[in-house]
JSON list of C-alpha atoms in Angstrom, two decimals:
[
{"chain": "Q", "resi": 1, "resn": "MET", "atom": "CA", "xyz": [-2.95, 30.10, -19.42]},
{"chain": "Q", "resi": 2, "resn": "SER", "atom": "CA", "xyz": [-4.15, 30.11, -23.00]},
{"chain": "Q", "resi": 3, "resn": "ALA", "atom": "CA", "xyz": [-5.85, 27.18, -24.69]},
{"chain": "Q", "resi": 4, "resn": "GLY", "atom": "CA", "xyz": [-2.97, 26.80, -27.16]},
{"chain": "Q", "resi": 5, "resn": "LYS", "atom": "CA", "xyz": [-0.48, 26.28, -24.39]},
{"chain": "Q", "resi": 6, "resn": "ASN", "atom": "CA", "xyz": [-2.64, 23.58, -22.77]},
{"chain": "Q", "resi": 7, "resn": "GLU", "atom": "CA", "xyz": [-2.86, 21.61, -26.02]},
{"chain": "Q", "resi": 8, "resn": "GLN", "atom": "CA", "xyz": [0.92, 21.43, -26.31]},
{"chain": "Q", "resi": 9, "resn": "ARG", "atom": "CA", "xyz": [1.55, 19.62, -23.03]},
{"chain": "Q", "resi": 10, "resn": "ARG", "atom": "CA", "xyz": [0.80, 16.07, -21.97]},
{"chain": "Q", "resi": 11, "resn": "ILE", "atom": "CA", "xyz": [-0.21, 15.71, -18.33]},
{"chain": "Q", "resi": 12, "resn": "LEU", "atom": "CA", "xyz": [1.42, 12.74, -16.60]},
{"chain": "Q", "resi": 13, "resn": "ALA", "atom": "CA", "xyz": [0.08, 13.12, -13.06]},
{"chain": "Q", "resi": 14, "resn": "GLU", "atom": "CA", "xyz": [-2.29, 15.53, -11.36]},
{"chain": "Q", "resi": 15, "resn": "ASN", "atom": "CA", "xyz": [-2.92, 16.22, -7.69]},
{"chain": "Q", "resi": 16, "resn": "ARG", "atom": "CA", "xyz": [-6.71, 16.62, -7.71]},
{"chain": "Q", "resi": 17, "resn": "LYS", "atom": "CA", "xyz": [-7.05, 16.79, -3.93]},
{"chain": "Q", "resi": 18, "resn": "ALA", "atom": "CA", "xyz": [-4.70, 19.78, -3.71]},
{"chain": "Q", "resi": 19, "resn": "ARG", "atom": "CA", "xyz": [-7.32, 22.40, -4.56]},
{"chain": "Q", "resi": 20, "resn": "TYR", "atom": "CA", "xyz": [-9.75, 20.79, -2.12]},
{"chain": "Q", "resi": 21, "resn": "ASN", "atom": "CA", "xyz": [-7.32, 20.56, 0.81]},
{"chain": "Q", "resi": 22, "resn": "TYR", "atom": "CA", "xyz": [-5.35, 23.76, 0.15]},
{"chain": "Q", "resi": 23, "resn": "GLU", "atom": "CA", "xyz": [-6.00, 27.34, -0.84]},
{"chain": "Q", "resi": 24, "resn": "ILE", "atom": "CA", "xyz": [-3.60, 27.95, -3.74]},
{"chain": "Q", "resi": 25, "resn": "THR", "atom": "CA", "xyz": [-2.34, 31.55, -3.77]},
{"chain": "Q", "resi": 26, "resn": "SER", "atom": "CA", "xyz": [0.03, 31.34, -6.76]},
{"chain": "Q", "resi": 27, "resn": "THR", "atom": "CA", "xyz": [1.63, 28.78, -9.06]},
{"chain": "Q", "resi": 28, "resn": "LEU", "atom": "CA", "xyz": [5.08, 28.29, -10.53]},
{"chain": "Q", "resi": 29, "resn": "GLU", "atom": "CA", "xyz": [6.56, 26.05, -13.23]},
{"chain": "Q", "resi": 30, "resn": "ALA", "atom": "CA", "xyz": [9.75, 24.18, -12.33]},
{"chain": "Q", "resi": 31, "resn": "GLY", "atom": "CA", "xyz": [11.96, 21.67, -14.08]},
{"chain": "Q", "resi": 32, "resn": "LEU", "atom": "CA", "xyz": [13.10, 18.40, -12.51]},
{"chain": "Q", "resi": 33, "resn": "VAL", "atom": "CA", "xyz": [16.48, 16.70, -12.36]},
{"chain": "Q", "resi": 34, "resn": "LEU", "atom": "CA", "xyz": [15.71, 13.14, -13.46]},
{"chain": "Q", "resi": 35, "resn": "GLN", "atom": "CA", "xyz": [17.58, 9.99, -14.39]},
{"chain": "Q", "resi": 36, "resn": "GLY", "atom": "CA", "xyz": [17.06, 8.30, -17.76]},
{"chain": "Q", "resi": 37, "resn": "SER", "atom": "CA", "xyz": [15.02, 5.44, -16.36]},
{"chain": "Q", "resi": 38, "resn": "GLU", "atom": "CA", "xyz": [12.70, 7.93, -14.65]},
{"chain": "Q", "resi": 39, "resn": "VAL", "atom": "CA", "xyz": [12.00, 9.71, -17.93]},
{"chain": "Q", "resi": 40, "resn": "LYS", "atom": "CA", "xyz": [11.30, 6.37, -19.63]},
{"chain": "Q", "resi": 41, "resn": "SER", "atom": "CA", "xyz": [8.88, 5.44, -16.86]},
{"chain": "Q", "resi": 42, "resn": "LEU", "atom": "CA", "xyz": [7.15, 8.83, -17.20]},
{"chain": "Q", "resi": 43, "resn": "ARG", "atom": "CA", "xyz": [6.81, 8.36, -20.95]},
{"chain": "Q", "resi": 44, "resn": "ALA", "atom": "CA", "xyz": [4.89, 5.18, -20.14]},
{"chain": "Q", "resi": 45, "resn": "ASN", "atom": "CA", "xyz": [2.48, 7.38, -18.05]},
{"chain": "Q", "resi": 46, "resn": "HIS", "atom": "CA", "xyz": [3.40, 6.01, -14.64]},
{"chain": "Q", "resi": 47, "resn": "ALA", "atom": "CA", "xyz": [3.68, 8.57, -11.82]},
{"chain": "Q", "resi": 48, "resn": "SER", "atom": "CA", "xyz": [1.92, 9.75, -8.68]},
{"chain": "Q", "resi": 49, "resn": "ILE", "atom": "CA", "xyz": [2.21, 13.11, -6.93]},
{"chain": "Q", "resi": 50, "resn": "THR", "atom": "CA", "xyz": [-0.76, 12.82, -4.57]},
{"chain": "Q", "resi": 51, "resn": "ASP", "atom": "CA", "xyz": [1.24, 12.51, -1.32]},
{"chain": "Q", "resi": 52, "resn": "SER", "atom": "CA", "xyz": [4.20, 14.66, -2.33]},
{"chain": "Q", "resi": 53, "resn": "TYR", "atom": "CA", "xyz": [5.34, 18.13, -1.37]},
{"chain": "Q", "resi": 54, "resn": "ALA", "atom": "CA", "xyz": [8.30, 20.41, -2.02]},
{"chain": "Q", "resi": 55, "resn": "SER", "atom": "CA", "xyz": [10.74, 21.65, 0.60]},
{"chain": "Q", "resi": 56, "resn": "LEU", "atom": "CA", "xyz": [13.45, 24.31, 0.69]},
{"chain": "Q", "resi": 57, "resn": "GLU", "atom": "CA", "xyz": [16.80, 23.05, 1.99]},
{"chain": "Q", "resi": 58, "resn": "ASN", "atom": "CA", "xyz": [20.21, 24.72, 1.70]},
{"chain": "Q", "resi": 59, "resn": "GLY", "atom": "CA", "xyz": [19.04, 27.20, -0.93]},
{"chain": "Q", "resi": 60, "resn": "GLU", "atom": "CA", "xyz": [17.55, 24.50, -3.18]},
{"chain": "Q", "resi": 61, "resn": "VAL", "atom": "CA", "xyz": [14.05, 23.18, -3.76]},
{"chain": "Q", "resi": 62, "resn": "TRP", "atom": "CA", "xyz": [13.49, 19.42, -3.41]},
{"chain": "Q", "resi": 63, "resn": "LEU", "atom": "CA", "xyz": [10.50, 17.31, -4.36]},
{"chain": "Q", "resi": 64, "resn": "VAL", "atom": "CA", "xyz": [9.70, 14.81, -1.61]},
{"chain": "Q", "resi": 65, "resn": "ASN", "atom": "CA", "xyz": [7.67, 11.57, -1.77]},
{"chain": "Q", "resi": 66, "resn": "THR", "atom": "CA", "xyz": [6.88, 11.56, -5.49]},
{"chain": "Q", "resi": 67, "resn": "TYR", "atom": "CA", "xyz": [6.36, 8.06, -6.84]},
{"chain": "Q", "resi": 68, "resn": "ILE", "atom": "CA", "xyz": [7.88, 7.20, -10.21]},
{"chain": "Q", "resi": 69, "resn": "PRO", "atom": "CA", "xyz": [7.98, 3.40, -10.55]},
{"chain": "Q", "resi": 70, "resn": "VAL", "atom": "CA", "xyz": [11.05, 1.57, -11.80]},
{"chain": "Q", "resi": 71, "resn": "TYR", "atom": "CA", "xyz": [11.40, 1.04, -15.54]},
{"chain": "Q", "resi": 72, "resn": "LEU", "atom": "CA", "xyz": [11.69, -2.73, -15.96]},
{"chain": "Q", "resi": 73, "resn": "GLN", "atom": "CA", "xyz": [13.82, -2.63, -19.13]},
{"chain": "Q", "resi": 74, "resn": "ALA", "atom": "CA", "xyz": [16.50, -0.51, -17.40]},
{"chain": "Q", "resi": 75, "resn": "SER", "atom": "CA", "xyz": [17.58, -3.52, -15.26]},
{"chain": "Q", "resi": 76, "resn": "CYS", "atom": "CA", "xyz": [20.63, -2.51, -13.17]},
{"chain": "Q", "resi": 77, "resn": "PHE", "atom": "CA", "xyz": [20.47, 1.18, -14.19]},
{"chain": "Q", "resi": 78, "resn": "ASN", "atom": "CA", "xyz": [17.14, 1.76, -12.42]},
{"chain": "Q", "resi": 79, "resn": "HIS", "atom": "CA", "xyz": [16.29, 4.44, -9.86]},
{"chain": "Q", "resi": 80, "resn": "GLU", "atom": "CA", "xyz": [14.69, 4.51, -6.41]},
{"chain": "Q", "resi": 81, "resn": "PRO", "atom": "CA", "xyz": [10.91, 5.03, -6.84]},
{"chain": "Q", "resi": 82, "resn": "ARG", "atom": "CA", "xyz": [10.52, 7.58, -4.01]},
{"chain": "Q", "resi": 83, "resn": "ARG", "atom": "CA", "xyz": [13.89, 9.36, -4.04]},
{"chain": "Q", "resi": 84, "resn": "LEU", "atom": "CA", "xyz": [14.34, 13.10, -3.49]},
{"chain": "Q", "resi": 85, "resn": "ARG", "atom": "CA", "xyz": [14.31, 15.00, -6.77]},
{"chain": "Q", "resi": 86, "resn": "LYS", "atom": "CA", "xyz": [15.79, 18.45, -7.22]},
{"chain": "Q", "resi": 87, "resn": "LEU", "atom": "CA", "xyz": [13.58, 21.14, -8.73]},
{"chain": "Q", "resi": 88, "resn": "LEU", "atom": "CA", "xyz": [15.09, 23.68, -11.09]},
{"chain": "Q", "resi": 89, "resn": "VAL", "atom": "CA", "xyz": [13.87, 27.23, -10.44]},
{"chain": "Q", "resi": 90, "resn": "ARG", "atom": "CA", "xyz": [15.41, 30.63, -11.11]},
{"chain": "Q", "resi": 91, "resn": "ARG", "atom": "CA", "xyz": [17.11, 32.51, -8.28]},
{"chain": "Q", "resi": 92, "resn": "ARG", "atom": "CA", "xyz": [14.42, 35.22, -8.25]},
{"chain": "Q", "resi": 93, "resn": "GLU", "atom": "CA", "xyz": [11.66, 32.59, -8.04]},
{"chain": "Q", "resi": 94, "resn": "LEU", "atom": "CA", "xyz": [13.57, 30.79, -5.28]},
{"chain": "Q", "resi": 95, "resn": "LEU", "atom": "CA", "xyz": [13.69, 33.98, -3.21]},
{"chain": "Q", "resi": 96, "resn": "ARG", "atom": "CA", "xyz": [9.96, 34.51, -3.77]},
{"chain": "Q", "resi": 97, "resn": "LEU", "atom": "CA", "xyz": [9.29, 30.92, -2.66]},
{"chain": "Q", "resi": 98, "resn": "PHE", "atom": "CA", "xyz": [11.46, 31.34, 0.42]},
{"chain": "Q", "resi": 99, "resn": "ASN", "atom": "CA", "xyz": [9.63, 34.55, 1.40]},
{"chain": "Q", "resi": 100, "resn": "SER", "atom": "CA", "xyz": [6.24, 32.89, 0.90]},
{"chain": "Q", "resi": 101, "resn": "ILE", "atom": "CA", "xyz": [7.14, 29.76, 2.86]},
{"chain": "Q", "resi": 102, "resn": "SER", "atom": "CA", "xyz": [8.58, 31.70, 5.78]},
{"chain": "Q", "resi": 103, "resn": "ARG", "atom": "CA", "xyz": [5.10, 33.11, 6.41]},
{"chain": "Q", "resi": 104, "resn": "GLU", "atom": "CA", "xyz": [2.80, 31.21, 8.73]},
{"chain": "Q", "resi": 105, "resn": "GLY", "atom": "CA", "xyz": [1.06, 28.15, 7.29]},
{"chain": "Q", "resi": 106, "resn": "MET", "atom": "CA", "xyz": [2.30, 28.29, 3.68]},
{"chain": "Q", "resi": 107, "resn": "THR", "atom": "CA", "xyz": [3.63, 25.21, 1.90]},
{"chain": "Q", "resi": 108, "resn": "LEU", "atom": "CA", "xyz": [4.65, 24.07, -1.60]},
{"chain": "Q", "resi": 109, "resn": "ILE", "atom": "CA", "xyz": [2.29, 21.55, -3.17]},
{"chain": "Q", "resi": 110, "resn": "PRO", "atom": "CA", "xyz": [2.85, 19.92, -6.58]},
{"chain": "Q", "resi": 111, "resn": "LEU", "atom": "CA", "xyz": [-0.26, 20.36, -8.73]},
{"chain": "Q", "resi": 112, "resn": "ARG", "atom": "CA", "xyz": [0.63, 18.85, -12.11]},
{"chain": "Q", "resi": 113, "resn": "LEU", "atom": "CA", "xyz": [3.48, 16.85, -13.66]},
{"chain": "Q", "resi": 114, "resn": "TYR", "atom": "CA", "xyz": [3.68, 17.09, -17.45]},
{"chain": "Q", "resi": 115, "resn": "PHE", "atom": "CA", "xyz": [5.78, 17.14, -20.60]},
{"chain": "Q", "resi": 116, "resn": "ASN", "atom": "CA", "xyz": [5.93, 20.63, -22.11]},
{"chain": "Q", "resi": 117, "resn": "MET", "atom": "CA", "xyz": [6.06, 21.41, -25.83]},
{"chain": "Q", "resi": 118, "resn": "HIS", "atom": "CA", "xyz": [9.83, 20.73, -25.90]},
{"chain": "Q", "resi": 119, "resn": "ALA", "atom": "CA", "xyz": [9.31, 17.25, -24.34]},
{"chain": "Q", "resi": 120, "resn": "TRP", "atom": "CA", "xyz": [10.87, 18.31, -21.04]},
{"chain": "Q", "resi": 121, "resn": "VAL", "atom": "CA", "xyz": [9.33, 17.16, -17.78]},
{"chain": "Q", "resi": 122, "resn": "LYS", "atom": "CA", "xyz": [7.92, 20.11, -15.85]},
{"chain": "Q", "resi": 123, "resn": "LEU", "atom": "CA", "xyz": [6.16, 20.38, -12.51]},
{"chain": "Q", "resi": 124, "resn": "GLU", "atom": "CA", "xyz": [3.57, 23.00, -11.65]},
{"chain": "Q", "resi": 125, "resn": "ILE", "atom": "CA", "xyz": [3.85, 23.78, -7.96]},
{"chain": "Q", "resi": 126, "resn": "GLY", "atom": "CA", "xyz": [1.49, 25.91, -5.94]},
{"chain": "Q", "resi": 127, "resn": "ILE", "atom": "CA", "xyz": [2.17, 28.09, -2.94]},
{"chain": "Q", "resi": 128, "resn": "ALA", "atom": "CA", "xyz": [-0.66, 27.04, -0.67]},
{"chain": "Q", "resi": 129, "resn": "ARG", "atom": "CA", "xyz": [-2.23, 27.41, 2.75]},
{"chain": "Q", "resi": 130, "resn": "GLY", "atom": "CA", "xyz": [-4.06, 24.47, 4.31]},
{"chain": "Q", "resi": 131, "resn": "LYS", "atom": "CA", "xyz": [-7.83, 24.75, 4.56]},
{"chain": "Q", "resi": 132, "resn": "LYS", "atom": "CA", "xyz": [-9.65, 24.08, 7.79]},
{"chain": "Q", "resi": 133, "resn": "ALA", "atom": "CA", "xyz": [-12.67, 21.77, 7.93]},
{"chain": "Q", "resi": 134, "resn": "TYR", "atom": "CA", "xyz": [-15.08, 24.70, 8.27]},
{"chain": "Q", "resi": 135, "resn": "ASP", "atom": "CA", "xyz": [-13.62, 26.31, 5.11]},
{"chain": "Q", "resi": 136, "resn": "LYS", "atom": "CA", "xyz": [-14.34, 23.11, 3.18]},
{"chain": "Q", "resi": 137, "resn": "ARG", "atom": "CA", "xyz": [-17.89, 22.93, 4.55]},
{"chain": "Q", "resi": 138, "resn": "GLU", "atom": "CA", "xyz": [-18.51, 26.59, 3.65]},
{"chain": "Q", "resi": 139, "resn": "ARG", "atom": "CA", "xyz": [-17.34, 25.95, 0.09]},
{"chain": "Q", "resi": 140, "resn": "GLU", "atom": "CA", "xyz": [-19.68, 22.95, -0.19]},
{"chain": "Q", "resi": 141, "resn": "LYS", "atom": "CA", "xyz": [-22.61, 25.07, 1.06]},
{"chain": "Q", "resi": 142, "resn": "LYS", "atom": "CA", "xyz": [-21.90, 27.78, -1.52]},
{"chain": "Q", "resi": 143, "resn": "ARG", "atom": "CA", "xyz": [-21.63, 25.20, -4.31]},
{"chain": "Q", "resi": 144, "resn": "ASP", "atom": "CA", "xyz": [-24.89, 23.52, -3.26]},
{"chain": "Q", "resi": 145, "resn": "TRP", "atom": "CA", "xyz": [-26.69, 26.86, -3.05]},
{"chain": "Q", "resi": 146, "resn": "ALA", "atom": "CA", "xyz": [-25.46, 27.87, -6.53]},
{"chain": "Q", "resi": 147, "resn": "ARG", "atom": "CA", "xyz": [-26.66, 24.53, -7.90]},
{"chain": "Q", "resi": 148, "resn": "GLU", "atom": "CA", "xyz": [-30.06, 24.92, -6.20]},
{"chain": "Q", "resi": 149, "resn": "LYS", "atom": "CA", "xyz": [-30.36, 28.50, -7.45]},
{"chain": "Q", "resi": 150, "resn": "ALA", "atom": "CA", "xyz": [-29.67, 27.36, -11.01]},
{"chain": "Q", "resi": 151, "resn": "ARG", "atom": "CA", "xyz": [-32.43, 24.74, -10.69]},
{"chain": "Q", "resi": 152, "resn": "LEU", "atom": "CA", "xyz": [-34.91, 27.34, -9.42]},
{"chain": "Q", "resi": 153, "resn": "VAL", "atom": "CA", "xyz": [-34.10, 29.74, -12.27]},
{"chain": "Q", "resi": 154, "resn": "ARG", "atom": "CA", "xyz": [-34.71, 27.00, -14.85]}
]
């Protein structure tokens, strides 16, 4: 992703633990089907995707357990904060997701929720495999050794 593209989007929510708990093999950008009050709440920078995931059901991709709080000014036209939200992906991408998920241990994890340059809400989802505890410890050892090596070189 180029630097110009990053400057043109405003990140609303980020799943920072995803790269620690999962090994991300590839990423995909998807749109969301939202209600008006949800978009208003997102414009006020209120959202959480830390405990959410995506699932494939009946040939569609659904975002599960994403928290978008109610927009107080919407009164009776509000939405459920943790409702299922449909993700918009192309047919070819859907087939690729289905093939990836059908393999052992792969899952769809939301990485970033943002407004793109056209002010549309987009979700970056990653096709991921869960890391074991020993994988996490090995990564920490490598990081510590690289840090120590840099100190010794200085």
